[in-house]
XYZ file of N, CA and C in Angstrom:
765
model
N 201.926 155.754 158.047
C 202.588 154.451 158.042
C 203.969 154.557 158.682
N 204.424 153.482 159.303
C 205.769 153.491 159.902
C 206.864 153.559 158.838
N 208.083 153.704 159.301
C 209.253 153.603 158.436
C 209.623 152.114 158.333
N 209.881 151.656 157.127
C 210.171 150.241 156.915
C 211.645 150.033 156.561
N 212.214 148.954 157.090
C 213.585 148.557 156.774
C 213.560 147.196 156.093
N 214.143 147.115 154.922
C 214.205 145.835 154.208
C 215.196 144.907 154.898
N 214.788 143.672 155.104
C 215.688 142.693 155.695
C 216.455 142.001 154.557
N 217.736 142.298 154.445
C 218.520 141.834 153.309
C 218.952 140.383 153.428
N 218.695 139.748 154.566
C 218.946 138.311 154.674
C 217.811 137.510 154.041
N 216.641 138.102 153.976
C 215.470 137.401 153.445
C 214.983 137.989 152.123
N 215.076 139.292 151.982
C 214.586 139.961 150.782
C 215.733 140.220 149.799
N 215.359 140.416 148.543
C 216.306 140.740 147.468
C 217.384 139.665 147.309
N 216.999 138.417 147.555
C 217.947 137.322 147.385
C 218.242 137.008 145.926
N 217.569 137.701 145.027
C 217.883 137.581 143.597
C 219.217 138.256 143.279
N 219.731 139.052 144.213
C 221.013 139.725 144.072
C 222.026 139.125 145.052
N 223.309 139.240 144.743
C 224.345 138.926 145.731
C 224.191 139.869 146.918
N 224.655 139.439 148.090
C 224.364 140.196 149.306
C 224.763 141.662 149.196
N 225.961 141.950 148.742
C 226.412 143.336 148.715
C 225.656 144.190 147.704
N 225.031 143.543 146.742
C 224.238 144.282 145.752
C 222.799 144.514 146.217
N 222.423 143.906 147.316
C 221.048 144.053 147.809
C 220.797 145.442 148.386
N 221.849 146.110 148.837
C 221.683 147.460 149.379
C 221.122 148.388 148.304
N 221.761 148.392 147.148
C 221.290 149.245 146.055
C 219.903 148.818 145.593
N 219.653 147.506 145.538
C 218.337 147.029 145.123
C 217.249 147.525 146.067
N 217.534 147.503 147.369
C 216.553 147.999 148.345
C 216.313 149.491 148.153
N 217.386 150.260 147.990
C 217.238 151.702 147.795
C 216.500 152.010 146.503
N 216.808 151.283 145.448
C 216.148 151.508 144.158
C 214.652 151.249 144.231
N 214.236 150.431 145.195
C 212.817 150.106 145.332
C 212.152 150.865 146.478
N 212.780 151.941 146.921
C 212.106 152.863 147.828
C 212.418 152.749 149.288
N 213.261 151.795 149.696
C 213.594 151.666 151.105
C 214.676 152.678 151.480
N 214.561 153.203 152.688
C 215.556 154.139 153.198
C 216.403 153.520 154.315
N 216.079 152.289 154.699
C 216.805 151.609 155.767
C 216.820 150.109 155.495
N 217.812 149.442 156.073
C 217.920 147.997 155.933
C 218.312 147.386 157.270
N 218.041 146.106 157.380
C 218.539 145.280 158.468
C 218.964 143.963 157.850
N 219.660 143.155 158.598
C 220.006 141.803 158.161
C 220.417 141.011 159.384
N 220.586 139.714 159.206
C 220.983 138.892 160.342
C 222.429 139.171 160.732
N 223.352 138.937 159.794
C 224.772 138.994 160.135
C 225.573 139.640 159.002
N 226.506 140.526 159.330
C 227.361 141.140 158.312
C 228.754 140.527 158.233
N 229.048 139.496 159.012
C 230.431 139.147 159.339
C 231.202 138.465 158.211
N 230.540 138.120 157.119
C 231.245 137.561 155.965
C 231.922 138.650 155.137
N 231.678 139.915 155.491
C 232.225 141.041 154.737
C 232.888 142.019 155.701
N 233.815 142.793 155.191
C 234.538 143.753 156.022
C 233.612 144.886 156.452
N 233.801 145.426 157.659
C 232.961 146.540 158.115
C 232.945 147.719 157.152
N 234.108 148.076 156.606
C 234.167 149.225 155.698
C 233.388 148.981 154.419
N 233.329 147.716 153.980
C 232.576 147.399 152.754
C 231.079 147.546 152.993
N 230.608 147.078 154.147
C 229.193 147.254 154.486
C 228.876 148.741 154.590
N 229.745 149.495 155.247
C 229.517 150.930 155.409
C 229.477 151.639 154.068
N 230.342 151.220 153.150
C 230.366 151.862 151.824
C 229.069 151.604 151.068
N 228.559 150.390 151.161
C 227.299 150.070 150.470
C 226.145 150.891 151.049
N 226.143 151.063 152.343
C 225.109 151.892 152.967
C 225.218 153.332 152.485
N 226.428 153.872 152.506
C 226.626 155.267 152.113
C 226.288 155.483 150.638
N 226.747 154.585 149.786
C 226.494 154.739 148.350
C 225.009 154.689 148.025
N 224.245 153.939 148.829
C 222.813 153.780 148.582
C 221.959 154.730 149.401
N 222.589 155.523 150.270
C 221.840 156.465 151.099
C 220.947 155.792 152.119
N 221.391 154.666 152.647
C 220.579 153.859 153.560
C 221.034 153.986 155.003
N 220.087 153.819 155.913
C 220.363 153.713 157.343
C 220.377 152.248 157.735
N 221.357 151.870 158.551
C 221.384 150.516 159.101
C 220.522 150.490 160.361
N 219.410 149.750 160.307
C 218.464 149.743 161.417
C 218.825 148.741 162.501
N 219.435 147.610 162.100
C 219.614 146.508 163.054
C 220.484 145.438 162.436
N 221.269 144.753 163.262
C 221.796 143.432 162.910
C 222.069 142.663 164.195
N 222.413 141.393 164.065
C 222.579 140.501 165.202
C 224.041 140.345 165.583
N 224.291 140.113 166.865
C 225.608 139.650 167.283
C 225.868 138.272 166.677
N 227.138 137.878 166.542
C 227.428 136.529 166.047
C 226.703 135.475 166.875
N 226.155 134.433 166.211
C 225.314 133.465 166.910
C 226.006 132.187 167.339
N 227.330 132.105 167.173
C 227.980 130.812 167.328
C 228.069 130.152 165.965
N 228.037 128.834 165.926
C 228.142 128.105 164.658
C 226.751 127.903 164.068
N 226.340 128.833 163.238
C 224.997 128.809 162.647
C 224.767 127.543 161.837
N 225.770 127.129 161.065
C 225.613 125.970 160.186
C 225.414 124.680 160.973
N 225.857 124.675 162.216
C 225.657 123.501 163.072
C 224.412 123.635 163.949
N 223.624 124.668 163.684
C 222.358 124.810 164.393
C 222.375 125.729 165.583
N 223.514 126.346 165.883
C 223.549 127.255 167.024
C 222.818 128.546 166.697
N 222.114 129.062 167.690
C 221.307 130.275 167.509
C 221.571 131.256 168.653
N 222.840 131.483 168.910
C 223.243 132.368 169.989
C 223.888 131.600 171.129
N 224.561 132.365 172.017
C 225.284 131.754 173.135
C 224.929 132.372 174.480
N 224.114 133.404 174.485
C 223.931 134.214 175.690
C 223.407 133.420 176.878
N 222.550 132.449 176.631
C 221.965 131.693 177.746
C 222.674 130.374 178.004
N 223.768 130.127 177.298
C 224.450 128.839 177.400
C 225.573 128.940 178.428
N 225.354 128.357 179.589
C 226.368 128.384 180.647
C 227.654 127.734 180.159
N 228.789 128.357 180.482
C 230.077 127.843 180.067
C 230.622 128.482 178.806
N 229.794 129.331 178.161
C 230.258 129.956 176.916
C 230.365 131.478 177.073
N 230.602 131.889 178.294
C 230.682 133.317 178.582
C 231.817 133.996 177.821
N 232.972 133.338 177.746
C 234.106 133.929 177.044
C 233.803 134.100 175.563
N 233.175 133.091 174.966
C 232.800 133.189 173.551
C 231.778 134.300 173.330
N 230.860 134.433 174.272
C 229.870 135.489 174.103
C 230.530 136.854 174.143
N 231.422 137.065 175.092
C 232.097 138.360 175.190
C 232.901 138.639 173.922
N 233.503 137.596 173.359
C 234.241 137.763 172.107
C 233.296 138.141 170.973
N 232.066 137.616 170.998
C 231.103 137.945 169.940
C 230.703 139.415 170.002
N 230.639 139.958 171.202
C 230.349 141.389 171.334
C 231.475 142.204 170.709
N 232.703 141.805 170.978
C 233.852 142.520 170.410
C 233.884 142.396 168.892
N 233.461 141.262 168.370
C 233.405 141.084 166.916
C 232.411 142.036 166.277
N 231.299 142.277 166.961
C 230.242 143.122 166.399
C 230.587 144.600 166.433
N 231.427 145.022 167.370
C 231.653 146.458 167.573
C 232.207 147.187 166.353
N 233.194 146.641 165.628
C 233.664 147.371 164.444
C 232.580 147.575 163.400
N 231.671 146.632 163.287
C 230.560 146.760 162.339
C 229.565 147.809 162.827
N 229.334 147.828 164.128
C 228.427 148.834 164.681
C 228.984 150.231 164.468
N 230.282 150.390 164.719
C 230.898 151.709 164.550
C 230.918 152.134 163.089
N 231.212 151.187 162.192
C 231.306 151.519 160.767
C 229.946 151.867 160.176
N 228.902 151.184 160.611
C 227.574 151.384 160.027
C 226.746 152.431 160.745
N 227.136 152.760 161.985
C 226.344 153.702 162.764
C 225.059 153.111 163.309
N 224.940 151.800 163.312
C 223.727 151.154 163.801
C 223.512 151.483 165.278
N 222.256 151.606 165.679
C 221.919 151.931 167.065
C 221.178 150.807 167.773
N 221.058 149.645 167.106
C 220.353 148.520 167.720
C 221.058 147.230 167.339
N 221.422 146.435 168.337
C 222.022 145.124 168.122
C 221.163 144.072 168.819
N 220.835 143.032 168.075
C 220.022 141.953 168.632
C 220.938 140.845 169.163
N 220.690 140.444 170.405
C 221.408 139.334 171.031
C 220.522 138.098 170.989
N 220.922 137.104 170.211
C 220.180 135.839 170.200
C 220.511 135.067 171.477
N 219.488 134.479 172.074
C 219.687 133.837 173.376
C 220.385 132.502 173.280
N 220.183 131.797 172.177
C 220.653 130.424 172.072
C 219.604 129.446 172.556
N 219.912 128.162 172.427
C 218.999 127.121 172.878
C 219.173 126.879 174.369
N 218.080 126.535 175.005
C 218.134 126.254 176.434
C 216.747 126.267 177.038
N 216.700 125.976 178.322
C 215.446 125.915 179.075
C 215.352 127.162 179.943
N 214.370 128.017 179.685
C 214.271 129.249 180.469
C 213.833 128.991 181.921
N 213.540 127.755 182.248
C 213.258 127.401 183.645
C 214.508 126.876 184.359
N 215.620 126.804 183.640
C 216.880 126.338 184.209
C 217.602 127.536 184.825
N 217.809 127.550 186.147
C 218.443 128.708 186.790
C 219.813 129.041 186.225
N 220.598 128.031 185.837
C 221.924 128.299 185.280
C 221.814 129.029 183.948
N 220.870 128.624 183.125
C 220.680 129.284 181.836
C 220.193 130.717 182.028
N 219.276 130.905 182.961
C 218.749 132.247 183.227
C 219.860 133.162 183.724
N 220.692 132.662 184.634
C 221.774 133.487 185.171
C 222.811 133.804 184.096
N 223.113 132.821 183.251
C 224.054 133.068 182.154
C 223.515 134.142 181.222
N 222.227 134.081 180.961
C 221.586 135.049 180.071
C 221.644 136.454 180.666
N 221.316 136.575 181.938
C 221.368 137.882 182.597
C 222.789 138.453 182.573
N 223.762 137.607 182.854
C 225.150 138.051 182.862
C 225.568 138.533 181.483
N 225.169 137.802 180.460
C 225.511 138.170 179.092
C 224.882 139.506 178.713
N 223.629 139.703 179.074
C 222.948 140.948 178.725
C 223.546 142.132 179.478
N 223.891 141.921 180.736
C 224.544 143.007 181.489
C 225.850 143.420 180.804
N 226.610 142.429 180.371
C 227.887 142.734 179.714
C 227.666 143.460 178.390
N 226.767 142.944 177.566
C 226.527 143.571 176.265
C 226.033 145.000 176.429
N 225.155 145.217 177.372
C 224.629 146.573 177.593
C 225.710 147.515 178.110
N 226.577 147.020 178.975
C 227.640 147.864 179.513
C 228.619 148.283 178.424
N 228.938 147.370 177.520
C 229.897 147.665 176.459
C 229.313 148.636 175.427
N 228.036 148.485 175.112
C 227.441 149.272 174.031
C 226.828 150.591 174.482
N 226.536 150.735 175.758
C 225.902 151.967 176.238
C 226.708 153.214 175.905
N 228.046 153.217 176.077
C 228.801 154.432 175.747
C 228.724 154.813 174.263
N 228.352 153.849 173.422
C 228.235 154.105 171.987
C 226.820 154.505 171.587
N 225.925 154.597 172.567
C 224.544 154.952 172.264
C 223.782 153.853 171.561
N 224.168 152.610 171.803
C 223.557 151.461 171.134
C 222.656 150.720 172.106
N 221.455 150.367 171.641
C 220.541 149.540 172.421
C 220.785 148.066 172.126
N 220.684 147.252 173.152
C 220.705 145.798 173.020
C 219.263 145.305 173.028
N 218.921 144.493 172.047
C 217.552 144.004 171.901
C 217.483 142.500 172.141
N 216.383 142.069 172.751
C 216.105 140.643 172.910
C 214.745 140.355 172.277
N 214.653 139.212 171.606
C 213.456 138.898 170.813
C 212.927 137.504 171.146
N 211.719 137.398 171.657
C 211.103 136.086 171.804
C 210.821 135.477 170.430
N 211.215 134.223 170.261
C 211.062 133.514 168.990
C 210.264 132.241 169.219
N 209.325 131.957 168.326
C 208.442 130.818 168.536
C 209.163 129.495 168.279
N 208.703 128.463 168.983
C 209.327 127.151 168.910
C 209.024 126.384 167.654
N 208.069 126.827 166.871
C 207.794 126.171 165.600
C 208.909 126.465 164.598
N 209.352 127.706 164.581
C 210.435 128.093 163.687
C 211.801 127.756 164.269
N 211.929 127.829 165.583
C 213.223 127.607 166.225
C 213.028 126.757 167.476
N 212.870 125.449 167.309
C 212.633 124.584 168.476
C 213.766 124.675 169.497
N 213.377 124.739 170.772
C 214.360 124.736 171.838
C 215.010 126.071 172.119
N 214.520 127.132 171.475
C 215.112 128.449 171.708
C 214.793 128.903 173.131
N 215.786 129.444 173.806
C 215.620 129.824 175.216
C 214.558 130.908 175.396
N 214.648 131.983 174.641
C 213.723 133.106 174.831
C 212.504 132.900 173.938
N 211.491 132.264 174.495
C 210.313 131.895 173.701
C 209.011 132.381 174.346
N 209.083 133.515 175.052
C 207.917 133.995 175.787
C 208.018 135.502 175.991
N 206.992 136.237 175.550
C 207.002 137.695 175.680
C 206.919 138.157 177.136
N 206.037 137.603 177.965
C 206.013 138.041 179.372
C 207.334 137.807 180.088
N 208.008 136.697 179.783
C 209.317 136.432 180.388
C 210.314 137.509 179.968
N 210.315 137.865 178.693
C 211.229 138.904 178.205
C 210.944 140.239 178.877
N 209.664 140.590 178.987
C 209.295 141.865 179.606
C 209.703 141.898 181.072
N 209.493 140.784 181.783
C 209.866 140.725 183.193
C 211.380 140.837 183.360
N 212.119 140.234 182.452
C 213.576 140.297 182.516
C 214.078 141.721 182.293
N 213.508 142.402 181.310
C 213.892 143.789 181.048
C 213.607 144.647 182.275
N 212.460 144.422 182.904
C 212.109 145.172 184.106
C 213.076 144.875 185.249
N 213.401 143.600 185.441
C 214.284 143.209 186.543
C 215.690 143.776 186.368
N 216.246 143.671 185.175
C 217.616 144.117 184.946
C 217.722 145.640 184.950
N 216.659 146.313 184.527
C 216.595 147.778 184.583
C 217.817 148.440 183.949
N 218.210 147.931 182.788
C 219.328 148.500 182.041
C 218.770 149.467 181.006
N 219.196 150.708 181.015
C 218.571 151.717 180.138
C 218.615 151.375 178.658
N 219.618 150.607 178.236
C 219.722 150.300 176.809
C 219.371 148.848 176.480
N 218.600 148.203 177.349
C 218.058 146.874 177.058
C 216.602 147.026 176.644
N 216.283 146.593 175.434
C 214.947 146.791 174.872
C 214.406 145.485 174.289
N 213.118 145.503 174.027
C 212.431 144.370 173.404
C 212.416 144.528 171.889
N 212.647 143.435 171.198
C 212.422 143.377 169.754
C 211.081 142.670 169.554
N 210.070 143.439 169.137
C 208.706 142.932 169.036
C 208.460 142.478 167.597
N 208.570 141.186 167.389
C 208.308 140.613 166.072
C 206.836 140.188 166.013
N 206.081 140.831 165.139
C 204.638 140.580 165.039
C 204.362 139.126 164.679
N 205.157 138.560 163.801
C 204.999 137.162 163.389
C 205.158 136.231 164.589
N 206.245 136.390 165.333
C 206.466 135.513 166.488
C 205.420 135.751 167.580
N 205.046 137.002 167.776
C 204.027 137.299 168.794
C 202.717 136.579 168.490
N 202.274 136.623 167.245
C 201.008 135.993 166.899
C 201.053 134.486 167.117
N 202.165 133.868 166.770
C 202.276 132.421 166.935
C 202.373 132.047 168.414
N 203.108 132.823 169.178
C 203.313 132.500 170.594
C 202.094 132.799 171.455
N 201.489 133.969 171.258
C 200.473 134.432 172.200
C 199.216 134.997 171.554
N 199.266 135.386 170.263
C 198.169 136.167 169.709
C 198.155 137.556 170.325
N 196.987 138.202 170.280
C 196.823 139.517 170.930
C 197.914 140.505 170.529
N 198.159 140.621 169.227
C 199.232 141.494 168.765
C 198.995 142.939 169.169
N 197.777 143.439 168.927
C 197.490 144.847 169.226
C 197.598 145.102 170.729
N 197.037 144.197 171.523
C 197.107 144.357 172.977
C 198.555 144.276 173.451
N 199.305 143.394 172.817
C 200.713 143.285 173.163
C 201.482 144.557 172.859
N 201.200 145.172 171.726
C 201.846 146.439 171.389
C 201.457 147.521 172.385
N 200.193 147.558 172.756
C 199.748 148.549 173.740
C 200.554 148.435 175.035
N 200.768 147.211 175.486
C 201.421 146.994 176.774
C 202.934 147.139 176.694
N 203.520 146.720 175.584
C 204.967 146.560 175.532
C 205.701 147.620 174.722
N 204.985 148.485 174.044
C 205.683 149.484 173.233
C 206.655 150.342 174.048
N 206.332 150.681 175.316
C 207.291 151.500 176.080
C 208.668 150.867 176.254
N 208.755 149.536 176.172
C 210.061 148.892 176.309
C 210.560 148.342 174.975
N 209.886 148.663 173.892
C 210.219 148.124 172.573
C 211.187 149.036 171.837
N 212.265 148.444 171.337
C 213.245 149.204 170.582
C 213.186 148.967 169.098
N 212.472 147.917 168.659
C 212.401 147.604 167.233
C 211.210 146.680 167.013
N 210.580 146.826 165.858
C 209.440 146.001 165.479
C 209.773 145.305 164.167
N 209.316 144.072 164.020
C 209.467 143.351 162.755
C 208.133 142.770 162.335
N 208.009 142.491 161.034
C 206.737 142.011 160.508
C 206.954 140.946 159.440
N 206.034 140.002 159.419
C 205.871 139.028 158.332
C 204.460 138.483 158.486
N 203.897 137.988 157.389
C 202.539 137.448 157.473
C 202.558 136.092 158.171
N 201.401 135.747 158.730
C 201.232 134.467 159.406
C 200.188 133.671 158.638
N 200.405 132.378 158.314
C 201.443 131.516 158.880
C 202.678 131.297 158.000
N 202.702 131.806 156.764
C 203.761 131.401 155.834
C 204.992 132.292 155.868
N 204.949 133.363 156.625
C 206.071 134.304 156.753
C 206.408 134.981 155.421
N 205.358 135.303 154.674
C 205.528 136.006 153.409
C 205.244 137.493 153.585
N 204.956 138.187 152.487
C 204.715 139.623 152.507
C 203.579 140.014 153.443
N 203.664 141.171 154.085
C 202.530 141.685 154.861
C 201.276 141.758 153.992
N 200.145 141.480 154.631
C 198.881 141.530 153.904
C 198.491 140.233 153.234
N 199.293 139.174 153.390
C 198.990 137.908 152.718
C 198.618 136.806 153.706
N 198.463 137.159 154.972
C 198.185 136.140 155.976
C 196.928 136.417 156.765
N 196.898 135.952 157.992
C 195.677 135.978 158.785
C 195.463 137.292 159.536
N 196.483 138.157 159.585
C 196.346 139.428 160.298
C 196.120 140.585 159.331
N 195.469 141.621 159.838
C 195.302 142.858 159.084
C 196.525 143.724 159.357
N 197.560 143.541 158.556
C 198.822 144.217 158.824
C 198.705 145.725 158.675
N 197.903 146.187 157.748
C 197.731 147.635 157.581
C 197.142 148.239 158.849
N 196.186 147.561 159.440
C 195.590 148.046 160.685
C 196.635 148.087 161.800
N 197.498 147.082 161.837
C 198.556 147.066 162.848
C 199.515 148.227 162.628
N 199.874 148.484 161.374
C 200.769 149.613 161.086
C 200.135 150.931 161.530
N 198.855 151.084 161.266
C 198.171 152.314 161.686
C 198.118 152.411 163.209
N 197.986 151.261 163.858
C 197.964 151.265 165.317
C 199.324 151.696 165.864
N 200.405 151.246 165.237
C 201.736 151.697 165.644
C 201.851 153.214 165.520
N 201.289 153.765 164.435
C 201.290 155.227 164.283
C 200.531 155.891 165.426
N 199.372 155.320 165.746
C 198.544 155.902 166.801
C 199.242 155.843 168.157
N 200.051 154.821 168.357
C 200.781 154.681 169.614
C 202.017 155.569 169.662
N 202.345 156.177 168.547
C 203.491 157.073 168.509
C 204.820 156.384 168.257
N 204.796 155.170 167.723
C 206.042 154.466 167.432
C 206.756 155.161 166.275
N 207.991 155.578 166.502
C 208.729 156.296 165.470
C 209.976 155.552 165.012
N 210.111 154.293 165.411
C 211.238 153.479 164.963
C 210.940 152.793 163.645
N 211.846 151.906 163.267
C 211.672 151.157 162.020
C 210.866 149.886 162.258
N 210.175 149.465 161.216
C 209.557 148.142 161.169
C 210.376 147.318 160.183
N 211.059 146.321 160.699
C 211.889 145.482 159.850
C 211.047 144.468 159.098
N 211.278 144.380 157.800
C 210.506 143.471 156.937
C 211.221 142.126 156.875
N 211.066 141.362 157.952
C 211.755 140.076 158.061
C 210.839 138.971 157.528
N 210.597 139.034 156.222
C 209.720 138.045 155.608
C 210.387 137.405 154.400
N 209.872 136.238 154.023
C 210.354 135.539 152.842
C 209.413 135.855 151.678
N 209.874 136.542 150.667
C 209.001 136.832 149.535
C 208.426 135.546 148.934
N 207.139 135.593 148.623
C 206.494 134.413 148.052
C 206.996 134.133 146.641
N 207.441 135.181 145.948
C 208.004 135.047 144.608
C 209.207 135.957 144.500
N 209.312 136.662 143.387
C 210.391 137.637 143.229
C 210.149 138.798 144.190
N 211.202 139.236 144.853
C 211.060 140.277 145.871
C 210.346 141.504 145.336
N 210.787 142.019 144.205
C 210.238 143.274 143.674
C 208.778 143.109 143.298
N 208.426 141.973 142.730
C 207.024 141.740 142.342
C 206.106 141.693 143.558
N 206.642 141.386 144.723
C 205.823 141.290 145.937
C 205.779 142.559 146.760
N 206.287 143.679 146.219
C 206.361 144.913 146.987
C 205.143 145.824 146.837
N 204.048 145.312 146.304
C 202.843 146.124 146.175
C 202.361 146.648 147.507
N 202.470 145.842 148.551
C 202.038 146.271 149.890
C 202.838 147.492 150.333
N 204.134 147.517 149.985
C 205.028 148.594 150.408
C 204.764 149.861 149.595
N 204.564 149.704 148.321
C 204.316 150.875 147.471
C 203.001 151.557 147.837
N 202.058 150.776 148.349
C 200.745 151.323 148.691
C 200.641 151.716 150.157
N 201.713 151.542 150.901
C 201.649 151.830 152.343
C 201.565 153.334 152.588
């Protein structure tokens, strides 16, 4: 079975955020991810990781004004300065936590709009240039329009073609099994084709985004397929527990 990272933005919400690190470790996780750490000081996040013996697998760059519906700025022409500032905001957290993967949310936009595409490429070039000396990969993730209407990066082939075109050594794909199934299906075939450019995998059941093993896919078979393909990274558990987080961890204990 792969190595799993608990997503602390979705799991263990029965605890305050800073207490979720210990809760994850107490329940057998050795790594965590989350959306954003920016409500807390970098040293505080680092201390929680160290005290719990956890590895930070992933987090996102600042997305703009989340409460107003913004989901990133990278593809939004005219917000280049804000995007560059968001990279600088993330760096102290990356250094404090030792994370090796940062996800850049694209923001809303039309991927057929040349201005949006060029803004996105420029943003990714900048993020990769800044983080490469730190040994950090920049990840891009196609997200389905049902969960995030109007999101710019909503297609796996487009993401793969972009990674190929830019040819940046630290630009990788974030392969979310949930989004892949909704967007295109063919999860196993997609993993076969795209694993060489994949820097991180995430999982949730389809269609309700609950625990693995509760939806339409055979998640255990997918996990075994990742093993067969030689994937040695983390699988982020970006799912919403159907009930209490700990009560829903049977899939993890039996993995």
